[in-house]
PDB file of C-alpha atoms in Angstrom:
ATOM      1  CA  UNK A   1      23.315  -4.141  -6.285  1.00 81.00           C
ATOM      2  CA  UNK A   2      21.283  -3.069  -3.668  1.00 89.00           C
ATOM      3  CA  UNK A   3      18.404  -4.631  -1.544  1.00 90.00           C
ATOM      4  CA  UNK A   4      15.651  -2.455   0.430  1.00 92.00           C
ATOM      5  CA  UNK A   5      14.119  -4.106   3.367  1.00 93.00           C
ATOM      6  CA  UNK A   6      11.290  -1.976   4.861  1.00 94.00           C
ATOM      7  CA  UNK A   7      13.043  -2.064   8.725  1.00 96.00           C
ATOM      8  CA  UNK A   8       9.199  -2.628  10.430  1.00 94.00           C
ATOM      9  CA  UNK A   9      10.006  -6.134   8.619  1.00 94.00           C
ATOM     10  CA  UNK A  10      13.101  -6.439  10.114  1.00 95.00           C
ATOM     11  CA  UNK A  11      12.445  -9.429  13.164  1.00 96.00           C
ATOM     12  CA  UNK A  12      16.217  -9.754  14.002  1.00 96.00           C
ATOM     13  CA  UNK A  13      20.069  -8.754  12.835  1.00 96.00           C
ATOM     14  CA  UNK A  14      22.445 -11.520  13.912  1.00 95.00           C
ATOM     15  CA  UNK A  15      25.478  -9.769  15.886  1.00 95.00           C
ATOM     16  CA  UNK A  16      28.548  -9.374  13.916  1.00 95.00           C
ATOM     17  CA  UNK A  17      31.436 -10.927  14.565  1.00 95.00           C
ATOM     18  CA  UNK A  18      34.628  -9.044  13.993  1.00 95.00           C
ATOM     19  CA  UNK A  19      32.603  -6.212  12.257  1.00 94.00           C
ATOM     20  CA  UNK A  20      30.992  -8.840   9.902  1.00 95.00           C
ATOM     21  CA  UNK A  21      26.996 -10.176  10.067  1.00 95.00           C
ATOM     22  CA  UNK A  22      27.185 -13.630   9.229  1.00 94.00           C
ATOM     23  CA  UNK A  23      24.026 -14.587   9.103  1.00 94.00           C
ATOM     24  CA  UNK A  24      20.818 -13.917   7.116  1.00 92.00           C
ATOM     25  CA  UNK A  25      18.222 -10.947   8.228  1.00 93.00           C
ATOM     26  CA  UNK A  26      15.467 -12.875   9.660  1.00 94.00           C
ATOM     27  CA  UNK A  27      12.285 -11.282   8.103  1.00 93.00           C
ATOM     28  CA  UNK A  28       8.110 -10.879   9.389  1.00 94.00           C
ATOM     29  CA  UNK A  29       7.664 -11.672   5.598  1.00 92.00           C
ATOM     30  CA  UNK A  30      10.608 -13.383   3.703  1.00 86.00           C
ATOM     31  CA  UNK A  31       9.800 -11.825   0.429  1.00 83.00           C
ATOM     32  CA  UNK A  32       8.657  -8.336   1.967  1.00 86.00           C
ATOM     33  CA  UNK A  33      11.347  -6.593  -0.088  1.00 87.00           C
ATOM     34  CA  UNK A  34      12.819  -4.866  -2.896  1.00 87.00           C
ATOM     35  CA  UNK A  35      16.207  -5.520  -5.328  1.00 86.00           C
ATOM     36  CA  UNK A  36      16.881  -2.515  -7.536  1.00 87.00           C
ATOM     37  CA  UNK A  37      18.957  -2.022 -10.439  1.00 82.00           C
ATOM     38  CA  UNK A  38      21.370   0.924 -10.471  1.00 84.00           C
ATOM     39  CA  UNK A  39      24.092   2.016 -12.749  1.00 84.00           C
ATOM     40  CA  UNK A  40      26.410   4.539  -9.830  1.00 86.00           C
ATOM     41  CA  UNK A  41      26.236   4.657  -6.709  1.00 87.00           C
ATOM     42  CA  UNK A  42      28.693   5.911  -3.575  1.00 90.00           C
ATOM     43  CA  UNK A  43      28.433   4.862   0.280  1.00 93.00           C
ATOM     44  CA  UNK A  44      29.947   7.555   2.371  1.00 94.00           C
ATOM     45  CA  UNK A  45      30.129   7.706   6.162  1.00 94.00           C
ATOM     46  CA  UNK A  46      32.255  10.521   7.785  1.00 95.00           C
ATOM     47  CA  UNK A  47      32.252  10.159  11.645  1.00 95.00           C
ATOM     48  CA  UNK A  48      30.995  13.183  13.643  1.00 95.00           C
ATOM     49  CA  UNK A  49      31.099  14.296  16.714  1.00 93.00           C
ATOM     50  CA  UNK A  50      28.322  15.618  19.405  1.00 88.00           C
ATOM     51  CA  UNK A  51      28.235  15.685  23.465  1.00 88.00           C
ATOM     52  CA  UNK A  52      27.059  11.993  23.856  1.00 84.00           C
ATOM     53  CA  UNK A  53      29.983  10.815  22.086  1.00 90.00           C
ATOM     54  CA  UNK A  54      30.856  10.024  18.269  1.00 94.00           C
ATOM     55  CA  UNK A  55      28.792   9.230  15.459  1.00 94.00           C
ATOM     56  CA  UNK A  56      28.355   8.082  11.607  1.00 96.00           C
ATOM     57  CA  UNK A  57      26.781   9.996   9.296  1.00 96.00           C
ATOM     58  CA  UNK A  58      25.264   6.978   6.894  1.00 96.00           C
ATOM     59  CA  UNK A  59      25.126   7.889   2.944  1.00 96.00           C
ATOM     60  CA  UNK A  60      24.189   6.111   0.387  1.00 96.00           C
ATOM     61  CA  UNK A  61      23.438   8.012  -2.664  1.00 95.00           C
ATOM     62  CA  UNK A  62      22.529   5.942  -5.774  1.00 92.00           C
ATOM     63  CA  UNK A  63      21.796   6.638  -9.578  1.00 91.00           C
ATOM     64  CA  UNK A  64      18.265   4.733 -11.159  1.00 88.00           C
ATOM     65  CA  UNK A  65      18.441   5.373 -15.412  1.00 87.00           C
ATOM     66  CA  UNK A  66      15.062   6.671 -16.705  1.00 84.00           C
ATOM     67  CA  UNK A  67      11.840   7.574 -15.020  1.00 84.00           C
ATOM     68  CA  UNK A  68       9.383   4.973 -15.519  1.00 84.00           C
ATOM     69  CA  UNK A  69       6.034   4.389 -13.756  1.00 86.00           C
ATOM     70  CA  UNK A  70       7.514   1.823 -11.508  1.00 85.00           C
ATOM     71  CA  UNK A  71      10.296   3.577 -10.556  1.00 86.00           C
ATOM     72  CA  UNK A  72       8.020   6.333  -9.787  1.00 86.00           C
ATOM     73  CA  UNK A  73       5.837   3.960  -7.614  1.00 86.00           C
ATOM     74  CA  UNK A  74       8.884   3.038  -5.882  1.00 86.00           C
ATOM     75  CA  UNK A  75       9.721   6.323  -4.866  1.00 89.00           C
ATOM     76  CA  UNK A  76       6.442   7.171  -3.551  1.00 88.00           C
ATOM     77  CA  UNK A  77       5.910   3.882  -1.633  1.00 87.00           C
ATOM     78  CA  UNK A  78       9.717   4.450   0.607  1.00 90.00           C
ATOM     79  CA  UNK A  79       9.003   8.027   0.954  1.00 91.00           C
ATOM     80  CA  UNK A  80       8.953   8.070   4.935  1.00 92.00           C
ATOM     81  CA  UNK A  81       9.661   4.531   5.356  1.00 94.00           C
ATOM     82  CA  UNK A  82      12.385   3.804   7.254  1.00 97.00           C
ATOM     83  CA  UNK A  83      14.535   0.841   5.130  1.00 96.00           C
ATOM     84  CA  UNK A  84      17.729  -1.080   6.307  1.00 96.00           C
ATOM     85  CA  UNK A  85      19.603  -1.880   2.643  1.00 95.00           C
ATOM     86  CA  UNK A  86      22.124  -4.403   1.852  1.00 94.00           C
ATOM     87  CA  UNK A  87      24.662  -2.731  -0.714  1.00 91.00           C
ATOM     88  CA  UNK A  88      27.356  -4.605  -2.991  1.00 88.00           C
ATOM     89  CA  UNK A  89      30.031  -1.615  -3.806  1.00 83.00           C
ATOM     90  CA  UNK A  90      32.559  -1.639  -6.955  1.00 81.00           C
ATOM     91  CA  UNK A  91      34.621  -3.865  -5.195  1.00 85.00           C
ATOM     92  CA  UNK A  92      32.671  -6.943  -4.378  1.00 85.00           C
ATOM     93  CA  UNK A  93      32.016  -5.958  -0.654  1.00 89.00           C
ATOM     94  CA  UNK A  94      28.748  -6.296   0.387  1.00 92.00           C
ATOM     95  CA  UNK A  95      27.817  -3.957   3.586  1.00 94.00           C
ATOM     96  CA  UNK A  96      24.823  -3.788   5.647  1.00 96.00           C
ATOM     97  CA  UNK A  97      23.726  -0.340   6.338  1.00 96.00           C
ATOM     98  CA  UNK A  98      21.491   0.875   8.735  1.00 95.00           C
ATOM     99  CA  UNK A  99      20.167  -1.316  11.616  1.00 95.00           C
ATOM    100  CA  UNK A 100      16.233  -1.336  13.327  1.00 94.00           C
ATOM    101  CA  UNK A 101      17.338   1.244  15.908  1.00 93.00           C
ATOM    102  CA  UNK A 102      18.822   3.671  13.413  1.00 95.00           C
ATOM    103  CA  UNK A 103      17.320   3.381   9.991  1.00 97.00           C
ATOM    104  CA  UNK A 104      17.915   5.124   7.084  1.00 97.00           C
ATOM    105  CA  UNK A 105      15.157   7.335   5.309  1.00 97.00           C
ATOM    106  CA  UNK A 106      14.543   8.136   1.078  1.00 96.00           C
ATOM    107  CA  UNK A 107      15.309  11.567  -0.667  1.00 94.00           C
ATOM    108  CA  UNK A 108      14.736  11.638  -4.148  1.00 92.00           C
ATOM    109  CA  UNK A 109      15.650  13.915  -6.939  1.00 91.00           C
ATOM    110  CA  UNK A 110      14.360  13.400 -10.613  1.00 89.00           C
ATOM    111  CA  UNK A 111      15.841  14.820 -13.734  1.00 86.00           C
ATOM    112  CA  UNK A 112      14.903  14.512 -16.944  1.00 80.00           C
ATOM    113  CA  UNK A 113      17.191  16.690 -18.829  1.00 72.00           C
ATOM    114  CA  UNK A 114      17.091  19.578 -20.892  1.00 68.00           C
ATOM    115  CA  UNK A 115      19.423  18.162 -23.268  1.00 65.00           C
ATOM    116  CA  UNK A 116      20.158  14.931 -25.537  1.00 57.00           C
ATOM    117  CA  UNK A 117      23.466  13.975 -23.410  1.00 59.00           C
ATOM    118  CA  UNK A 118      21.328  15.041 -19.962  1.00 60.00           C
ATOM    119  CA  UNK A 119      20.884  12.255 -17.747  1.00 73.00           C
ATOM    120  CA  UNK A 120      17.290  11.050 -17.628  1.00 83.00           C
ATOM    121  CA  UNK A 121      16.616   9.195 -14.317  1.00 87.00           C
ATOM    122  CA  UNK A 122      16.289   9.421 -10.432  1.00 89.00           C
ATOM    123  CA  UNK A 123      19.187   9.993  -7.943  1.00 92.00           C
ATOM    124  CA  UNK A 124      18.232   8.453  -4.880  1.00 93.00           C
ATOM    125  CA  UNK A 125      19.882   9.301  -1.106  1.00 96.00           C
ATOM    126  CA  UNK A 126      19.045   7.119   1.644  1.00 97.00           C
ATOM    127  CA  UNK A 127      20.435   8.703   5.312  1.00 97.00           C
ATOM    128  CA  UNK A 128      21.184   7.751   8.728  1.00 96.00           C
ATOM    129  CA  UNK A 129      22.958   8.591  11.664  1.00 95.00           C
ATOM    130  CA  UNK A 130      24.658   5.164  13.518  1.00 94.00           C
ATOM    131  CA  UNK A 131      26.636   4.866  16.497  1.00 93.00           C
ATOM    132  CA  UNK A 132      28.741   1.910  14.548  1.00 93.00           C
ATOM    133  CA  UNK A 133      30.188   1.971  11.170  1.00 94.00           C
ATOM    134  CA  UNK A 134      27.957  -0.110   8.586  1.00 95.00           C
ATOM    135  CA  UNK A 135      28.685  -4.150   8.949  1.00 96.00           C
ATOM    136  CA  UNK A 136      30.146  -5.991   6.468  1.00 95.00           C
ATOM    137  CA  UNK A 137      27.586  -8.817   5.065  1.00 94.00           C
ATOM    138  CA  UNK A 138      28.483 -12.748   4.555  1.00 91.00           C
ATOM    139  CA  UNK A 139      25.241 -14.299   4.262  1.00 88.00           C
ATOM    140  CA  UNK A 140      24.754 -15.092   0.622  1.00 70.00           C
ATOM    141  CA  UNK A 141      20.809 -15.428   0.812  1.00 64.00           C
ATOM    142  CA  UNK A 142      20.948 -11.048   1.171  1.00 52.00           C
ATOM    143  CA  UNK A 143      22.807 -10.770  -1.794  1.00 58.00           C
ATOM    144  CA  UNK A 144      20.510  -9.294  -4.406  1.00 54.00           C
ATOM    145  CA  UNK A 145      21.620 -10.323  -8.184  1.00 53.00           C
ATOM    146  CA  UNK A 146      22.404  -7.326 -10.068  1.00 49.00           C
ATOM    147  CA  UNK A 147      19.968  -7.323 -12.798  1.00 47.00           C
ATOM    148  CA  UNK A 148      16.776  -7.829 -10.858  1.00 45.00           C
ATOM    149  CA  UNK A 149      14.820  -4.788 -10.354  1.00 49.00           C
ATOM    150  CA  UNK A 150      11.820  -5.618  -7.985  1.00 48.00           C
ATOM    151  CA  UNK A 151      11.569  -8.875  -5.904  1.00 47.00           C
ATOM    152  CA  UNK A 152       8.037 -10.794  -6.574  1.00 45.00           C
ATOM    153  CA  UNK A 153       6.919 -10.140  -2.688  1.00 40.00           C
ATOM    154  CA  UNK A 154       7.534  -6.857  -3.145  1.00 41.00           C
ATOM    155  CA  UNK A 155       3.746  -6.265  -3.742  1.00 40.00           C
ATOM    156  CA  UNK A 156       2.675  -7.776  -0.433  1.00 33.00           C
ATOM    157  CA  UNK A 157       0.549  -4.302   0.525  1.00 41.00           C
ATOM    158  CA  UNK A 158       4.096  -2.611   0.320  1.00 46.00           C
ATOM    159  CA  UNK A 159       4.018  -1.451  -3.938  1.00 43.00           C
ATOM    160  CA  UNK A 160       1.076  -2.718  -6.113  1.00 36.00           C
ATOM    161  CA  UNK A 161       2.613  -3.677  -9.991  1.00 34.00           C
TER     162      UNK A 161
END
């Protein structure tokens, strides 16, 4: 599962402790956000090197089935919005990824398909670059369920349903 929180509503990120946040995002607007439904996705984050030292190169690449109007909207709205996501992987672990001084940004990449067996449906890539690994997340309140595909507050001025 995998929650988008615009970062400019993004008030504070409790420090970890031992690599893990334990408590909830405090938000401008608590329901300024969106939960989307995906059936793949992969988290990647190679460390890099440059002269001020090392680096992580933050991927998150997910898979959104079918291109609907909404999904389309969705798209459109995060396109040069800077977002800080909490992602639930295969396993059960539940990372934070991206923080309000290094955000991660939207790429998008439709395809419909030529054929019946084609996938129909958006691949979306969110990027950063982070001097720290992403944090693992405890707080239970961030954890979007996995069927919900927009949040009701999602609306406020941020996508219009």
């Amino acid at each position: 599962s995998l929650r988008i929180i615009p970062a400019y509503n993004v008030r504070s990120i409790a420090q970890p402790v031992r690599h893990v946040v334990e408590q909830a995002i405090l938000l401008w607007q608590e329901d300024h956000y969106a939960d989307v439904y995906f059936t793949t996705g992969g988290y990647s984050e190679p460390m890099a090197q440059q002269a001020a030292g090392e680096y992580f190169k933050q991927t998150l690449d997910i898979y959104v089935p079918k291109d609907t109007p909404e999904v389309a909207y969705l798209v459109s709205q995060l396109t040069g919005v800077p977002v800080i996501l909490i992602y639930t992987d295969g396993n059960g672990y539940t990372k934070l990824v991206g923080s309000i001084q290094a955000p991660l940004l939207l790429s998008s990449d439709l395809n419909t398909g030529d054929e019946s067996q084609d996938k129909n449906g958006h691949k979306l890539t969110f990027r950063a670059e982070s001097v720290h690994k992403a944090y693992f997340y405890s707080a239970q309140d961030g954890i979007p369920p996995p069927q919900k595909m927009y949040s009701k507050g999602f609306s406020l001025g941020f996508l219009q349903l």
